[in-house]
Amino acid sequence: MPLSIVILAAGQGKRMKSDLPKVLQTLARRPLLAHVLDSARALQPAAIHIVYGHGGEQVRAAFPESDLQWALQAEQLGTGHALMQAMPSIPDDHRVLTLYGDVPLLRPATLELLLERAGEEALALLSVLLDDPTGYGRVLRDNAGSVYRIVEQKDANRKELAVREANTGVLAAPAAALRGWLARLSNDNSQREYYLTDVITLAVRDGRRVLAVQAPTPAEVLGVNDRLQLAQLEAEYRQMRARALLADGVTIVDPARLDVRGEVACGRDVQLDVNVVLEGRVVLGDRVVVGPGCVLRDVSIAADTVLLPYSVLHGAVIGARCSIGPYARMRPGSVLLDDAHVGNFVELKNTTLGAGSKANHLTYLGDARIGSRVNVGAGTITCNYDGANKWPTVIEDGAFIGSGAMLVAPVTIGRAATIGAGSTITKPAPDDALTVERSRQVSLTAWRRPVKATAEEREHEIARARLPKPPPSE
Ligand code: UD1
Ligand code: CA
């Protein structure tokens, strides 16, 4: 039976107190709905429908993907009413699975288990045992253990409120039967809403098999209603990701102080120190060590490279046995070949640093192609921007750049060239030679240190320093 997934996402999320629709609030830097879509797509359904409402256009714009179908729920009249909005575009021979746009941690494996246990014809729901089920609908079972009803918190009596098995909102049913039940829903309840959960009672009445499968852990079915829950889910997500890396053999100094927000592939014996953040696609080779406070986004690092504390890398490709930081910054297009060293307060952008080359202190290298075994002295700056254009700098193999050099691009430093400290280089520097650009050093023996001026002398000096007024224009 082809599967149609419906994600209910029309709720406003008032308790977030935000201008952003709830499903666009971010967990691990991605919208809640993006996480739900990941799980949905993992099931390879025939179709994914999203029921949207409040802030709808903003939500649609955030997800332009062509595999999504959108159903507008103009007024929020309940979860049953929400599902009804998607039903017209779902064929009778499909199976429907409902998810919530604000429940981001649900694993595909749990959904697969539910679908498998249910078989194609049953009405199946995912439930969860909670120590404190306050706010949730309660799953009511008869003496034989069969589910016969879900009662909402606001409609439940004291005995029903004591039930700890809660409804998660995940529900699977054959489309044709579901359509019939939805048409029979009423809003005769304390909230005047069309409850999706009432389809359970209707299915039981029709003699349909109804079953509840319990989620393995409460964490993955938690929803986001307010900022506190969002922060709690973020912590939960952090732990899930850290545990997965630990299971893969990565050393993590403190799993509670690692944030994995993207796709991470690690070789053997990788070490991650505290307060590391990994985002986007991160590939870490064997024995890579990432020091405390490093932030990596879309970075690939080859074996045995060490990142010293507080280095920030974005869009960088790093070779083997490199040493980076502390306090290094690599911006997009940074490439380090094997055995390169980048030290403290060094910034690279769109720059290749060749094998065995070093830039160890206080340096900016932008739009530069730097060969192998080059030594870039402290305080070197590639002046790549003239206020209108970015220009390239080329430094060939074996060059030595003295401290405090300004390399005004476009410029080329030849093979094994030496640049004298403090030079401002504007013309090509030839191979093997020493190129130095510096004013002559003088020492003035007659010079005296200034003494404190009187108020009158100050006024006079300041007036003298003023620019003359331009002549009046015609
Ligand atoms: C719902 C369930 C409850 C369950 C709980 C789990 C019903 C009647 N109740 O309650 O049994 O324990 O979820 O969190 O189904 N939505 C719409 N349109 C609407 C109303 C809701 O799209 O008109 C969406 C929301 O955006 C949200 C989801 O449906 O993603 C759940 O809505 P919410 O209001 O949180 O449901 P609860 O009352 O908490
Ligand atoms: Ca809710």
JSON list of N, CA and C in Angstrom, two decimals, residues 212-253:
[
{"chain": "A", "resi": 212, "resn": "ALA", "atom": "N", "xyz": [-2.25, 0.29, 19.92]},
{"chain": "A", "resi": 212, "resn": "ALA", "atom": "CA", "xyz": [-1.31, 1.33, 20.30]},
{"chain": "A", "resi": 212, "resn": "ALA", "atom": "C", "xyz": [0.05, 0.70, 20.51]},
{"chain": "A", "resi": 213, "resn": "VAL", "atom": "N", "xyz": [1.04, 1.26, 19.85]},
{"chain": "A", "resi": 213, "resn": "VAL", "atom": "CA", "xyz": [2.42, 0.79, 20.01]},
{"chain": "A", "resi": 213, "resn": "VAL", "atom": "C", "xyz": [3.15, 1.83, 20.84]},
{"chain": "A", "resi": 214, "resn": "GLN", "atom": "N", "xyz": [3.86, 1.36, 21.88]},
{"chain": "A", "resi": 214, "resn": "GLN", "atom": "CA", "xyz": [4.53, 2.33, 22.75]},
{"chain": "A", "resi": 214, "resn": "GLN", "atom": "C", "xyz": [5.91, 2.72, 22.22]},
{"chain": "A", "resi": 215, "resn": "ALA", "atom": "N", "xyz": [6.18, 4.02, 22.25]},
{"chain": "A", "resi": 215, "resn": "ALA", "atom": "CA", "xyz": [7.49, 4.52, 21.81]},
{"chain": "A", "resi": 215, "resn": "ALA", "atom": "C", "xyz": [8.55, 4.03, 22.78]},
{"chain": "A", "resi": 216, "resn": "PRO", "atom": "N", "xyz": [9.76, 3.69, 22.26]},
{"chain": "A", "resi": 216, "resn": "PRO", "atom": "CA", "xyz": [10.80, 3.16, 23.12]},
{"chain": "A", "resi": 216, "resn": "PRO", "atom": "C", "xyz": [11.27, 4.15, 24.20]},
{"chain": "A", "resi": 217, "resn": "THR", "atom": "N", "xyz": [11.33, 5.44, 23.86]},
{"chain": "A", "resi": 217, "resn": "THR", "atom": "CA", "xyz": [11.73, 6.44, 24.87]},
{"chain": "A", "resi": 217, "resn": "THR", "atom": "C", "xyz": [10.82, 7.65, 24.74]},
{"chain": "A", "resi": 218, "resn": "PRO", "atom": "N", "xyz": [10.52, 8.30, 25.87]},
{"chain": "A", "resi": 218, "resn": "PRO", "atom": "CA", "xyz": [9.69, 9.51, 25.81]},
{"chain": "A", "resi": 218, "resn": "PRO", "atom": "C", "xyz": [10.36, 10.62, 24.99]},
{"chain": "A", "resi": 219, "resn": "ALA", "atom": "N", "xyz": [11.70, 10.68, 25.02]},
{"chain": "A", "resi": 219, "resn": "ALA", "atom": "CA", "xyz": [12.40, 11.81, 24.40]},
{"chain": "A", "resi": 219, "resn": "ALA", "atom": "C", "xyz": [12.01, 12.01, 22.95]},
{"chain": "A", "resi": 220, "resn": "GLU", "atom": "N", "xyz": [11.88, 10.91, 22.21]},
{"chain": "A", "resi": 220, "resn": "GLU", "atom": "CA", "xyz": [11.69, 11.11, 20.78]},
{"chain": "A", "resi": 220, "resn": "GLU", "atom": "C", "xyz": [10.28, 11.54, 20.38]},
{"chain": "A", "resi": 221, "resn": "VAL", "atom": "N", "xyz": [9.35, 11.48, 21.32]},
{"chain": "A", "resi": 221, "resn": "VAL", "atom": "CA", "xyz": [7.99, 11.94, 20.97]},
{"chain": "A", "resi": 221, "resn": "VAL", "atom": "C", "xyz": [7.65, 13.27, 21.63]},
{"chain": "A", "resi": 222, "resn": "LEU", "atom": "N", "xyz": [8.63, 13.89, 22.28]},
{"chain": "A", "resi": 222, "resn": "LEU", "atom": "CA", "xyz": [8.36, 15.17, 22.93]},
{"chain": "A", "resi": 222, "resn": "LEU", "atom": "C", "xyz": [8.05, 16.26, 21.90]},
{"chain": "A", "resi": 223, "resn": "GLY", "atom": "N", "xyz": [7.07, 17.07, 22.23]},
{"chain": "A", "resi": 223, "resn": "GLY", "atom": "CA", "xyz": [6.71, 18.17, 21.34]},
{"chain": "A", "resi": 223, "resn": "GLY", "atom": "C", "xyz": [7.20, 19.49, 21.91]},
{"chain": "A", "resi": 224, "resn": "VAL", "atom": "N", "xyz": [7.17, 20.50, 21.07]},
{"chain": "A", "resi": 224, "resn": "VAL", "atom": "CA", "xyz": [7.60, 21.83, 21.48]},
{"chain": "A", "resi": 224, "resn": "VAL", "atom": "C", "xyz": [6.37, 22.73, 21.60]},
{"chain": "A", "resi": 225, "resn": "ASN", "atom": "N", "xyz": [6.12, 23.19, 22.81]},
{"chain": "A", "resi": 225, "resn": "ASN", "atom": "CA", "xyz": [5.04, 24.15, 22.99]},
{"chain": "A", "resi": 225, "resn": "ASN", "atom": "C", "xyz": [5.55, 25.49, 23.47]},
{"chain": "A", "resi": 226, "resn": "ASP", "atom": "N", "xyz": [6.66, 25.48, 24.22]},
{"chain": "A", "resi": 226, "resn": "ASP", "atom": "CA", "xyz": [7.22, 26.73, 24.72]},
{"chain": "A", "resi": 226, "resn": "ASP", "atom": "C", "xyz": [8.74, 26.69, 24.63]},
{"chain": "A", "resi": 227, "resn": "ARG", "atom": "N", "xyz": [9.37, 27.78, 25.02]},
{"chain": "A", "resi": 227, "resn": "ARG", "atom": "CA", "xyz": [10.82, 27.92, 24.89]},
{"chain": "A", "resi": 227, "resn": "ARG", "atom": "C", "xyz": [11.57, 26.94, 25.79]},
{"chain": "A", "resi": 228, "resn": "LEU", "atom": "N", "xyz": [10.98, 26.64, 26.96]},
{"chain": "A", "resi": 228, "resn": "LEU", "atom": "CA", "xyz": [11.64, 25.71, 27.87]},
{"chain": "A", "resi": 228, "resn": "LEU", "atom": "C", "xyz": [11.72, 24.33, 27.22]},
{"chain": "A", "resi": 229, "resn": "GLN", "atom": "N", "xyz": [10.60, 23.90, 26.63]},
{"chain": "A", "resi": 229, "resn": "GLN", "atom": "CA", "xyz": [10.61, 22.59, 25.97]},
{"chain": "A", "resi": 229, "resn": "GLN", "atom": "C", "xyz": [11.58, 22.57, 24.79]},
{"chain": "A", "resi": 230, "resn": "LEU", "atom": "N", "xyz": [11.67, 23.70, 24.09]},
{"chain": "A", "resi": 230, "resn": "LEU", "atom": "CA", "xyz": [12.59, 23.77, 22.96]},
{"chain": "A", "resi": 230, "resn": "LEU", "atom": "C", "xyz": [14.04, 23.59, 23.45]},
{"chain": "A", "resi": 231, "resn": "ALA", "atom": "N", "xyz": [14.36, 24.25, 24.56]},
{"chain": "A", "resi": 231, "resn": "ALA", "atom": "CA", "xyz": [15.72, 24.13, 25.12]},
{"chain": "A", "resi": 231, "resn": "ALA", "atom": "C", "xyz": [15.97, 22.70, 25.61]},
{"chain": "A", "resi": 232, "resn": "GLN", "atom": "N", "xyz": [14.93, 22.09, 26.20]},
{"chain": "A", "resi": 232, "resn": "GLN", "atom": "CA", "xyz": [15.08, 20.70, 26.67]},
{"chain": "A", "resi": 232, "resn": "GLN", "atom": "C", "xyz": [15.29, 19.75, 25.50]},
{"chain": "A", "resi": 233, "resn": "LEU", "atom": "N", "xyz": [14.58, 20.01, 24.40]},
{"chain": "A", "resi": 233, "resn": "LEU", "atom": "CA", "xyz": [14.77, 19.15, 23.23]},
{"chain": "A", "resi": 233, "resn": "LEU", "atom": "C", "xyz": [16.15, 19.34, 22.62]},
{"chain": "A", "resi": 234, "resn": "GLU", "atom": "N", "xyz": [16.63, 20.57, 22.67]},
{"chain": "A", "resi": 234, "resn": "GLU", "atom": "CA", "xyz": [17.98, 20.85, 22.16]},
{"chain": "A", "resi": 234, "resn": "GLU", "atom": "C", "xyz": [19.00, 20.01, 22.96]},
{"chain": "A", "resi": 235, "resn": "ALA", "atom": "N", "xyz": [18.82, 19.97, 24.28]},
{"chain": "A", "resi": 235, "resn": "ALA", "atom": "CA", "xyz": [19.72, 19.19, 25.13]},
{"chain": "A", "resi": 235, "resn": "ALA", "atom": "C", "xyz": [19.59, 17.70, 24.80]},
{"chain": "A", "resi": 236, "resn": "GLU", "atom": "N", "xyz": [18.36, 17.27, 24.57]},
{"chain": "A", "resi": 236, "resn": "GLU", "atom": "CA", "xyz": [18.10, 15.88, 24.22]},
{"chain": "A", "resi": 236, "resn": "GLU", "atom": "C", "xyz": [18.78, 15.51, 22.90]},
{"chain": "A", "resi": 237, "resn": "TYR", "atom": "N", "xyz": [18.63, 16.43, 21.94]},
{"chain": "A", "resi": 237, "resn": "TYR", "atom": "CA", "xyz": [19.22, 16.24, 20.61]},
{"chain": "A", "resi": 237, "resn": "TYR", "atom": "C", "xyz": [20.74, 16.14, 20.73]},
{"chain": "A", "resi": 238, "resn": "ARG", "atom": "N", "xyz": [21.30, 17.05, 21.53]},
{"chain": "A", "resi": 238, "resn": "ARG", "atom": "CA", "xyz": [22.75, 17.08, 21.76]},
{"chain": "A", "resi": 238, "resn": "ARG", "atom": "C", "xyz": [23.23, 15.73, 22.27]},
{"chain": "A", "resi": 239, "resn": "GLN", "atom": "N", "xyz": [22.50, 15.20, 23.25]},
{"chain": "A", "resi": 239, "resn": "GLN", "atom": "CA", "xyz": [22.88, 13.90, 23.82]},
{"chain": "A", "resi": 239, "resn": "GLN", "atom": "C", "xyz": [22.76, 12.77, 22.82]},
{"chain": "A", "resi": 240, "resn": "MET", "atom": "N", "xyz": [21.67, 12.80, 22.03]},
{"chain": "A", "resi": 240, "resn": "MET", "atom": "CA", "xyz": [21.47, 11.75, 21.03]},
{"chain": "A", "resi": 240, "resn": "MET", "atom": "C", "xyz": [22.65, 11.71, 20.06]},
{"chain": "A", "resi": 241, "resn": "ARG", "atom": "N", "xyz": [23.03, 12.91, 19.59]},
{"chain": "A", "resi": 241, "resn": "ARG", "atom": "CA", "xyz": [24.12, 12.98, 18.62]},
{"chain": "A", "resi": 241, "resn": "ARG", "atom": "C", "xyz": [25.45, 12.56, 19.24]},
{"chain": "A", "resi": 242, "resn": "ALA", "atom": "N", "xyz": [25.68, 13.00, 20.47]},
{"chain": "A", "resi": 242, "resn": "ALA", "atom": "CA", "xyz": [26.94, 12.65, 21.14]},
{"chain": "A", "resi": 242, "resn": "ALA", "atom": "C", "xyz": [27.01, 11.14, 21.36]},
{"chain": "A", "resi": 243, "resn": "ARG", "atom": "N", "xyz": [25.88, 10.55, 21.79]},
{"chain": "A", "resi": 243, "resn": "ARG", "atom": "CA", "xyz": [25.87, 9.10, 22.03]},
{"chain": "A", "resi": 243, "resn": "ARG", "atom": "C", "xyz": [26.17, 8.34, 20.75]},
{"chain": "A", "resi": 244, "resn": "ALA", "atom": "N", "xyz": [25.64, 8.82, 19.64]},
{"chain": "A", "resi": 244, "resn": "ALA", "atom": "CA", "xyz": [25.88, 8.13, 18.37]},
{"chain": "A", "resi": 244, "resn": "ALA", "atom": "C", "xyz": [27.36, 8.17, 18.02]},
{"chain": "A", "resi": 245, "resn": "LEU", "atom": "N", "xyz": [28.02, 9.30, 18.27]},
{"chain": "A", "resi": 245, "resn": "LEU", "atom": "CA", "xyz": [29.45, 9.38, 17.97]},
{"chain": "A", "resi": 245, "resn": "LEU", "atom": "C", "xyz": [30.26, 8.50, 18.92]},
{"chain": "A", "resi": 246, "resn": "LEU", "atom": "N", "xyz": [29.86, 8.49, 20.19]},
{"chain": "A", "resi": 246, "resn": "LEU", "atom": "CA", "xyz": [30.56, 7.62, 21.16]},
{"chain": "A", "resi": 246, "resn": "LEU", "atom": "C", "xyz": [30.47, 6.17, 20.70]},
{"chain": "A", "resi": 247, "resn": "ALA", "atom": "N", "xyz": [29.28, 5.79, 20.24]},
{"chain": "A", "resi": 247, "resn": "ALA", "atom": "CA", "xyz": [29.08, 4.42, 19.79]},
{"chain": "A", "resi": 247, "resn": "ALA", "atom": "C", "xyz": [29.95, 4.11, 18.57]},
{"chain": "A", "resi": 248, "resn": "ASP", "atom": "N", "xyz": [30.27, 5.15, 17.80]},
{"chain": "A", "resi": 248, "resn": "ASP", "atom": "CA", "xyz": [31.12, 4.97, 16.62]},
{"chain": "A", "resi": 248, "resn": "ASP", "atom": "C", "xyz": [32.61, 5.00, 16.96]},
{"chain": "A", "resi": 249, "resn": "GLY", "atom": "N", "xyz": [32.94, 5.17, 18.26]},
{"chain": "A", "resi": 249, "resn": "GLY", "atom": "CA", "xyz": [34.34, 5.09, 18.66]},
{"chain": "A", "resi": 249, "resn": "GLY", "atom": "C", "xyz": [35.04, 6.43, 18.79]},
{"chain": "A", "resi": 250, "resn": "VAL", "atom": "N", "xyz": [34.27, 7.53, 18.84]},
{"chain": "A", "resi": 250, "resn": "VAL", "atom": "CA", "xyz": [34.88, 8.84, 19.00]},
{"chain": "A", "resi": 250, "resn": "VAL", "atom": "C", "xyz": [35.05, 9.13, 20.49]},
{"chain": "A", "resi": 251, "resn": "THR", "atom": "N", "xyz": [36.18, 9.72, 20.87]},
{"chain": "A", "resi": 251, "resn": "THR", "atom": "CA", "xyz": [36.37, 10.14, 22.26]},
{"chain": "A", "resi": 251, "resn": "THR", "atom": "C", "xyz": [35.74, 11.51, 22.43]},
{"chain": "A", "resi": 252, "resn": "ILE", "atom": "N", "xyz": [34.82, 11.63, 23.38]},
{"chain": "A", "resi": 252, "resn": "ILE", "atom": "CA", "xyz": [34.18, 12.91, 23.66]},
{"chain": "A", "resi": 252, "resn": "ILE", "atom": "C", "xyz": [34.42, 13.21, 25.14]},
{"chain": "A", "resi": 253, "resn": "VAL", "atom": "N", "xyz": [35.13, 14.28, 25.42]},
{"chain": "A", "resi": 253, "resn": "VAL", "atom": "CA", "xyz": [35.51, 14.57, 26.79]},
{"chain": "A", "resi": 253, "resn": "VAL", "atom": "C", "xyz": [34.27, 14.74, 27.67]}
]
